[in-house]
Amino acid sequence: MPAGIALSLRNEWGKRVGEMSVNGRDLWSAAKGELQLQFPKATYETWIKDSGAESYEDGLLVVLVRNPYAKDWLEHRLRGVIERTLTSIAQRTVEVQFVVEQSSDEESEPVELLSGLPDAESANCFNGATGLNRSLTFDSFIVGSSNRLAQAAAMAVGENPNAMWNPLFIYGGVGLGKTHLLHAIGNLAGRARRRVLYVSCEEFTNQFINAIRQQKMAQFRSRYRDADLLLIDDIQFIGGKERTQEEIFHTFNSLYGTERLLVFSSDRPPKAIPLLEERLYNRFEWGLTADIQPPDLETRIAILRFKAESYPVHVPESVIELIAQRFQRNIRELEGALKRAVHYTSTMRVELNVEAAEEALRDILHESIVVTPGMVIEAVCQHMGTNEEEIKGPRRSRDIARARQVAMYLMRELAGVSLSQIGRELGGRDHTTVLYGHDKIEQAVEVDDVLRRNVLQIKGAIYSTTQKRLTRQEITRGNHRN
């Protein structure tokens, strides 16, 4: 869309701001014109071009998208820029909700999609009334030093309706078992006939929007405020959603005031959730906050042994140790690597051993190599013309600050280390500073072509270095065999 047309749409929208009837299609059309100028062509045409507005009411714009993948990308990558653009055009705060387009005869009640459950057997364990997956229990949760506190607190909440910590707030990185623990709590509490309800933050938001649209707020509130135990997963996605935060605030007060329990999970601690109202993060911290760290080697081996028991073939201990050593970031990639190795050997009809496993996993080994904070700092310094002393020091010049933020972003994305550890690696900075730097680069790479190319080049340099190290290790092992 040419800039002149975009400006014309914006001017036309400006004439309508004061009108009684606001047309969401006009608002979204004007926004799309501006977003086309802000985003690279490929980004706009892939994620935004084919979307359309469904409704606009009281500062909430509902946008229809083609598929769940587009919805996920817009929600987690582009939302901030889009909402800022809408707010500028509408001259008031605007929230955007992305909804996957569906046929009109489908049920309006959304169905919870449980992440991390790749097979049909797990999906068949889903309980539509409670939102729980029956297969995710404490019996199948492997305990180690990285998750012991969270598991103990979770079990106490599941066993005791009068648990001393309320709410329980569990946080940690992707694929470390937070969702598993929430389902385990719910399944244990359900045995005592307690009214349990599990929901993801995204699902809560979707149901809230549907209730507003269909004028069924009384039923919606009754569903959540009648629970004895409410479990909300991925609560970090509430950030910036003003009306959803208001609803969760009142739901929290209703349950807490009648001594019923709440459990939340997040990828970060309450105070680090961006655009979260102070009154909410204060309430999240009233009870117990427990973190989950990446599993250590012993725990990874125990997880793989437990998972291997479900396969019809014998998985040698040497294969388990190989996978445990190579894949260190989270449980999800551990289980995925084991599944891939077993599938490969079954399909190729070869014995499952170390050599076969290495062959099965060869094309993803670059993802499993451990990227350390030191490797990231070295690559960033070399590419951006600074040095380790400057990037760790107090100087805040524009170039050094940008290099420091890129390092924060890449340490989080490639090394998977905690915010506090990144802060320590960069001269003792606090986790809120690190989170701000990470999020700033995450948003900027979507709209800044130069920065995006720089980040990709730094990633390439890191992977190239690690791949060369791996190749040298393989050559060394081959020489020893010969």
Coordinates of C-alpha atoms in Angstrom, one line a residue, residues 24-372:
G24 CA -13.4 -2.0 13.5
R25 CA -12.7 -2.7 9.8
D26 CA -11.8 1.0 9.1
L27 CA -9.5 1.1 12.2
W28 CA -7.7 -2.1 11.1
S29 CA -7.5 -1.0 7.5
A30 CA -5.8 2.3 8.6
A31 CA -3.5 0.3 10.9
K32 CA -2.6 -2.1 8.1
G33 CA -1.6 0.8 6.0
E34 CA 0.8 2.1 8.6
L35 CA 2.1 -1.4 9.5
Q36 CA 3.0 -2.0 5.9
L37 CA 5.3 1.0 6.1
Q38 CA 6.8 -0.2 9.4
F39 CA 7.4 -3.9 8.8
P40 CA 9.6 -5.5 6.1
K41 CA 7.5 -6.6 3.1
A42 CA 7.9 -10.3 3.9
T43 CA 6.7 -9.8 7.5
Y44 CA 3.7 -7.8 6.4
E45 CA 2.6 -10.1 3.6
T46 CA 3.1 -13.3 5.7
W47 CA 1.4 -12.3 8.9
I48 CA -0.8 -9.2 8.5
K49 CA -1.9 -8.8 4.9
D50 CA -4.7 -11.5 4.9
S51 CA -6.0 -10.7 8.4
G52 CA -9.3 -8.9 8.9
A53 CA -11.1 -7.2 11.7
E54 CA -14.1 -8.9 13.2
S55 CA -15.3 -6.4 15.9
Y56 CA -14.2 -3.3 17.8
E57 CA -15.8 -2.5 21.1
D58 CA -14.7 -0.3 24.1
G59 CA -11.0 -0.3 23.1
L60 CA -10.8 -4.0 22.1
L61 CA -10.2 -4.9 18.5
V62 CA -10.7 -8.6 17.5
V63 CA -8.6 -9.5 14.4
L64 CA -9.2 -12.8 12.5
V65 CA -6.2 -14.7 11.2
R66 CA -5.9 -17.7 9.0
N67 CA -4.3 -20.3 11.3
P68 CA -2.9 -20.9 14.8
Y69 CA 0.7 -20.4 13.7
A70 CA -0.1 -16.9 12.4
K71 CA -2.0 -16.2 15.7
D72 CA 1.0 -17.3 17.8
W73 CA 3.5 -15.2 15.7
L74 CA 1.3 -12.1 16.0
E75 CA 0.6 -12.6 19.7
H76 CA 4.2 -13.1 20.8
R77 CA 6.3 -11.2 18.2
L78 CA 4.3 -8.3 16.7
R79 CA 1.6 -7.4 19.3
G80 CA 3.5 -4.5 20.9
V81 CA 4.1 -2.6 17.6
I82 CA 0.5 -3.3 16.4
E83 CA -1.1 -2.1 19.6
R84 CA 1.0 1.1 19.7
T85 CA 0.0 1.8 16.1
L86 CA -3.7 1.2 16.8
T87 CA -3.5 3.4 19.9
S88 CA -1.9 6.2 17.9
I89 CA -4.6 6.1 15.2
A90 CA -7.6 5.7 17.6
Q91 CA -6.2 8.3 20.0
R92 CA -7.0 6.0 22.9
T93 CA -5.6 2.8 24.3
V94 CA -6.5 -0.1 22.1
E95 CA -6.0 -3.8 22.9
V96 CA -5.9 -6.3 20.0
Q97 CA -7.0 -10.0 20.3
F98 CA -6.0 -12.4 17.5
V99 CA -8.6 -15.1 16.8
V100 CA -8.2 -18.0 14.4
E101 CA -10.9 -17.8 11.7
Q102 CA -13.5 -20.6 12.1
S103 CA -16.8 -21.5 10.5
S104 CA -19.9 -20.1 12.0
D105 CA -21.4 -23.4 13.0
E106 CA -18.4 -24.3 15.3
E107 CA -18.9 -24.1 19.0
S108 CA -18.0 -20.8 20.5
E109 CA -16.6 -22.5 23.6
P110 CA -12.8 -22.8 22.9
V111 CA -11.1 -26.1 23.6
E112 CA -7.8 -26.0 25.5
L113 CA -4.9 -27.2 23.4
L114 CA -2.3 -28.8 25.7
S115 CA 1.2 -28.0 24.8
G116 CA 3.9 -30.7 25.0
L117 CA 1.6 -33.6 24.3
P118 CA 2.6 -34.9 20.9
D119 CA 0.6 -38.1 20.5
A120 CA -3.0 -39.1 20.4
E121 CA -2.8 -41.2 23.5
S122 CA -2.1 -38.1 25.6
A123 CA -4.8 -36.1 23.9
N124 CA -7.3 -38.8 24.8
C125 CA -6.6 -38.2 28.5
F126 CA -8.0 -34.7 28.2
N127 CA -10.9 -33.9 30.6
G128 CA -13.0 -31.2 29.0
A129 CA -14.9 -30.3 32.2
T130 CA -11.7 -29.4 34.2
G131 CA -9.2 -28.7 31.4
L132 CA -6.9 -31.3 32.9
N133 CA -4.8 -34.0 31.2
R134 CA -5.1 -37.1 33.3
S135 CA -1.7 -38.5 32.2
L136 CA 0.2 -35.6 33.8
T137 CA 0.6 -36.7 37.4
F138 CA 3.1 -36.5 40.2
D139 CA 4.0 -40.1 39.5
S140 CA 5.3 -39.2 36.1
F141 CA 7.1 -36.1 37.2
I142 CA 10.8 -36.6 37.8
V143 CA 12.2 -34.7 40.7
G144 CA 15.7 -33.3 40.9
S145 CA 17.6 -30.5 42.5
S146 CA 16.4 -28.1 39.8
N147 CA 12.7 -28.5 40.6
R148 CA 12.5 -30.0 44.1
L149 CA 11.0 -26.9 45.8
A150 CA 8.3 -26.4 43.1
Q151 CA 7.3 -30.0 43.2
A152 CA 7.0 -30.2 47.0
A153 CA 4.9 -27.0 47.1
A154 CA 2.8 -28.3 44.2
M155 CA 2.1 -31.6 46.0
A156 CA 1.2 -29.8 49.2
V157 CA -1.4 -27.7 47.3
G158 CA -2.8 -30.7 45.6
E159 CA -3.1 -32.7 48.8
N160 CA -4.3 -30.0 51.2
P161 CA -7.2 -27.6 50.5
N162 CA -5.9 -25.5 53.3
A163 CA -2.3 -25.2 52.0
M164 CA -0.4 -22.5 53.8
W165 CA 0.8 -20.8 50.6
N166 CA -1.8 -19.2 48.5
P167 CA -1.3 -18.4 45.7
L168 CA 1.5 -20.7 44.5
F169 CA 3.5 -19.1 41.7
I170 CA 5.8 -21.3 39.6
Y171 CA 8.1 -19.9 37.1
G172 CA 10.9 -21.1 34.8
G173 CA 11.9 -21.4 31.1
V174 CA 10.2 -23.2 28.3
G175 CA 9.8 -27.0 28.6
L176 CA 10.9 -27.4 32.2
G177 CA 7.7 -29.0 33.6
K178 CA 5.5 -26.0 34.7
T179 CA 2.5 -27.2 32.8
H180 CA 3.0 -30.8 34.0
L181 CA 3.0 -29.6 37.7
L182 CA -0.2 -27.6 37.2
H183 CA -2.0 -30.6 35.8
A184 CA -0.5 -32.9 38.5
I185 CA -1.9 -30.5 41.2
G186 CA -5.3 -30.5 39.6
N187 CA -5.4 -34.3 39.1
L188 CA -4.4 -34.9 42.8
A189 CA -6.9 -32.4 44.1
G190 CA -9.7 -33.8 41.9
R191 CA -9.5 -37.2 43.7
A192 CA -10.8 -35.5 46.8
R193 CA -13.8 -34.2 44.9
R194 CA -12.5 -30.6 44.9
R195 CA -13.8 -28.4 42.1
V196 CA -10.7 -27.9 39.9
L197 CA -10.3 -25.8 36.8
Y198 CA -7.2 -25.6 34.7
V199 CA -6.9 -23.0 31.9
S200 CA -4.1 -21.3 30.0
C201 CA -3.9 -17.5 30.2
E202 CA -4.6 -17.3 26.5
E203 CA -7.7 -19.5 26.9
F204 CA -8.9 -17.4 29.8
T205 CA -8.6 -14.3 27.6
N206 CA -10.4 -15.9 24.7
Q207 CA -13.3 -17.1 26.9
F208 CA -13.5 -13.6 28.5
I209 CA -13.7 -12.0 25.0
N210 CA -16.4 -14.5 23.9
A211 CA -18.4 -13.8 27.1
I212 CA -18.3 -10.1 26.4
R213 CA -19.4 -10.5 22.8
Q214 CA -22.1 -13.0 23.6
Q215 CA -23.2 -11.1 26.8
K216 CA -22.6 -14.1 29.0
M217 CA -20.4 -12.5 31.6
A218 CA -22.5 -13.9 34.5
Q219 CA -21.9 -17.5 33.3
F220 CA -18.2 -16.8 32.7
R221 CA -17.6 -15.4 36.2
S222 CA -19.6 -18.2 37.8
R223 CA -17.4 -20.8 36.0
Y224 CA -14.2 -19.4 37.5
R225 CA -15.3 -18.1 40.8
D226 CA -17.1 -21.3 41.9
A227 CA -13.8 -23.3 41.7
D228 CA -12.1 -24.6 44.8
L229 CA -8.8 -24.6 43.0
L230 CA -8.0 -22.4 39.9
L231 CA -4.8 -23.1 37.9
I232 CA -3.8 -20.6 35.3
D233 CA -0.9 -21.5 33.0
D234 CA 1.5 -19.0 31.2
I235 CA 0.1 -16.0 33.2
Q236 CA 2.9 -13.8 31.6
F237 CA 0.6 -13.3 28.6
I238 CA -1.7 -11.1 30.7
G239 CA 0.8 -8.3 30.4
G240 CA -0.7 -5.3 28.7
K241 CA -4.2 -6.7 28.6
E242 CA -5.9 -4.2 30.8
R243 CA -9.5 -5.6 30.8
T244 CA -8.2 -9.2 31.3
Q245 CA -6.1 -8.0 34.2
E246 CA -9.1 -6.4 35.7
E247 CA -11.1 -9.6 35.4
I248 CA -8.3 -11.8 36.9
F249 CA -7.9 -9.2 39.7
H250 CA -11.5 -9.6 40.8
T251 CA -11.5 -13.4 40.3
F252 CA -8.4 -13.6 42.5
N253 CA -10.0 -11.5 45.2
S254 CA -13.2 -13.6 45.1
L255 CA -11.3 -16.9 45.5
Y256 CA -8.7 -15.7 47.9
G257 CA -11.3 -14.0 50.1
T258 CA -13.1 -17.3 50.5
E259 CA -9.9 -19.3 51.2
R260 CA -9.9 -21.1 47.9
L261 CA -6.6 -21.8 46.2
L262 CA -4.9 -20.3 43.1
V263 CA -1.9 -21.6 41.2
F264 CA -0.1 -19.7 38.4
S265 CA 2.8 -20.5 36.1
S266 CA 5.0 -18.1 34.2
D267 CA 8.2 -17.9 32.3
R268 CA 9.4 -15.2 34.6
P269 CA 8.8 -13.9 38.2
P270 CA 5.8 -11.6 38.8
K271 CA 7.7 -8.4 38.9
A272 CA 9.4 -9.1 35.6
I273 CA 6.1 -9.5 33.7
P274 CA 6.0 -6.4 31.5
L275 CA 2.9 -4.1 31.6
L276 CA 1.5 -6.0 34.7
E277 CA -0.4 -3.8 37.2
E278 CA 1.3 -3.4 40.5
R279 CA -1.8 -4.6 42.4
L280 CA -1.7 -7.9 40.5
Y281 CA 2.0 -8.7 40.9
N282 CA 1.7 -7.9 44.6
R283 CA -1.0 -10.5 44.9
F284 CA 1.0 -13.0 42.9
E285 CA 3.7 -12.7 45.6
W286 CA 1.4 -13.1 48.6
G287 CA 2.0 -16.8 48.8
L288 CA 5.0 -18.9 47.6
T289 CA 7.1 -18.2 44.5
A290 CA 9.1 -21.2 43.3
D291 CA 11.3 -21.4 40.3
I292 CA 12.3 -24.3 38.1
Q293 CA 15.8 -24.4 36.6
P294 CA 17.1 -26.5 33.7
P295 CA 17.6 -30.1 34.9
D296 CA 21.1 -31.3 35.8
L297 CA 22.7 -34.3 34.2
E298 CA 21.5 -36.8 36.8
T299 CA 17.9 -35.5 36.4
R300 CA 18.1 -35.6 32.6
I301 CA 19.2 -39.2 32.7
A302 CA 16.4 -40.1 35.1
I303 CA 13.8 -38.4 32.8
L304 CA 15.1 -40.3 29.8
R305 CA 15.1 -43.6 31.7
F306 CA 11.5 -43.1 32.7
K307 CA 10.5 -42.1 29.2
A308 CA 12.3 -45.0 27.6
E309 CA 10.2 -47.5 29.6
S310 CA 7.2 -46.5 27.4
Y311 CA 8.9 -47.6 24.2
P312 CA 8.6 -51.2 22.9
V313 CA 12.3 -51.4 22.2
H314 CA 15.2 -51.5 24.7
V315 CA 17.1 -48.2 24.9
P316 CA 20.7 -48.8 26.0
E317 CA 22.1 -46.8 28.8
S318 CA 24.8 -45.5 26.4
V319 CA 22.2 -43.9 24.2
I320 CA 20.5 -42.3 27.2
E321 CA 23.8 -40.8 28.4
L322 CA 24.6 -39.5 24.9
I323 CA 21.2 -37.7 24.7
A324 CA 21.5 -36.4 28.3
Q325 CA 24.9 -34.9 27.6
R326 CA 24.1 -33.4 24.2
F327 CA 20.6 -31.9 25.0
Q328 CA 20.7 -29.8 28.2
R329 CA 18.2 -26.9 27.8
N330 CA 14.9 -28.4 28.7
I331 CA 12.9 -31.6 29.1
R332 CA 10.9 -31.1 25.9
E333 CA 14.0 -31.3 23.7
L334 CA 15.3 -34.3 25.7
E335 CA 12.1 -36.3 25.0
G336 CA 12.1 -35.2 21.4
A337 CA 15.6 -36.4 20.8
L338 CA 14.9 -39.8 22.3
K339 CA 11.7 -40.2 20.3
R340 CA 13.6 -39.2 17.1
A341 CA 16.4 -41.8 17.8
V342 CA 13.9 -44.6 18.5
H343 CA 11.8 -43.7 15.4
Y344 CA 14.9 -43.6 13.2
T345 CA 16.2 -47.0 14.2
S346 CA 12.8 -48.5 13.9
T347 CA 12.2 -47.1 10.4
M348 CA 15.7 -48.0 9.2
R349 CA 15.6 -51.4 10.9
V350 CA 18.9 -51.0 12.6
E351 CA 20.0 -51.6 16.2
L352 CA 19.6 -48.7 18.6
N353 CA 23.1 -47.8 19.7
V354 CA 25.2 -44.7 20.1
E355 CA 26.3 -44.7 16.4
A356 CA 22.7 -45.0 15.2
A357 CA 21.5 -42.3 17.6
E358 CA 24.2 -39.9 16.5
E359 CA 23.2 -40.5 12.9
A360 CA 19.5 -39.9 13.7
L361 CA 20.3 -36.6 15.5
R362 CA 23.1 -35.4 13.3
D363 CA 21.1 -32.6 11.6
I364 CA 20.0 -31.1 14.9
L365 CA 23.2 -31.4 16.8
H366 CA 24.0 -27.7 16.2
E367 CA 20.9 -26.9 18.3
S368 CA 22.0 -29.2 21.1
I369 CA 25.5 -27.9 21.5
V370 CA 25.7 -25.8 24.6
V371 CA 26.1 -22.1 23.9
T372 CA 27.7 -20.4 26.9

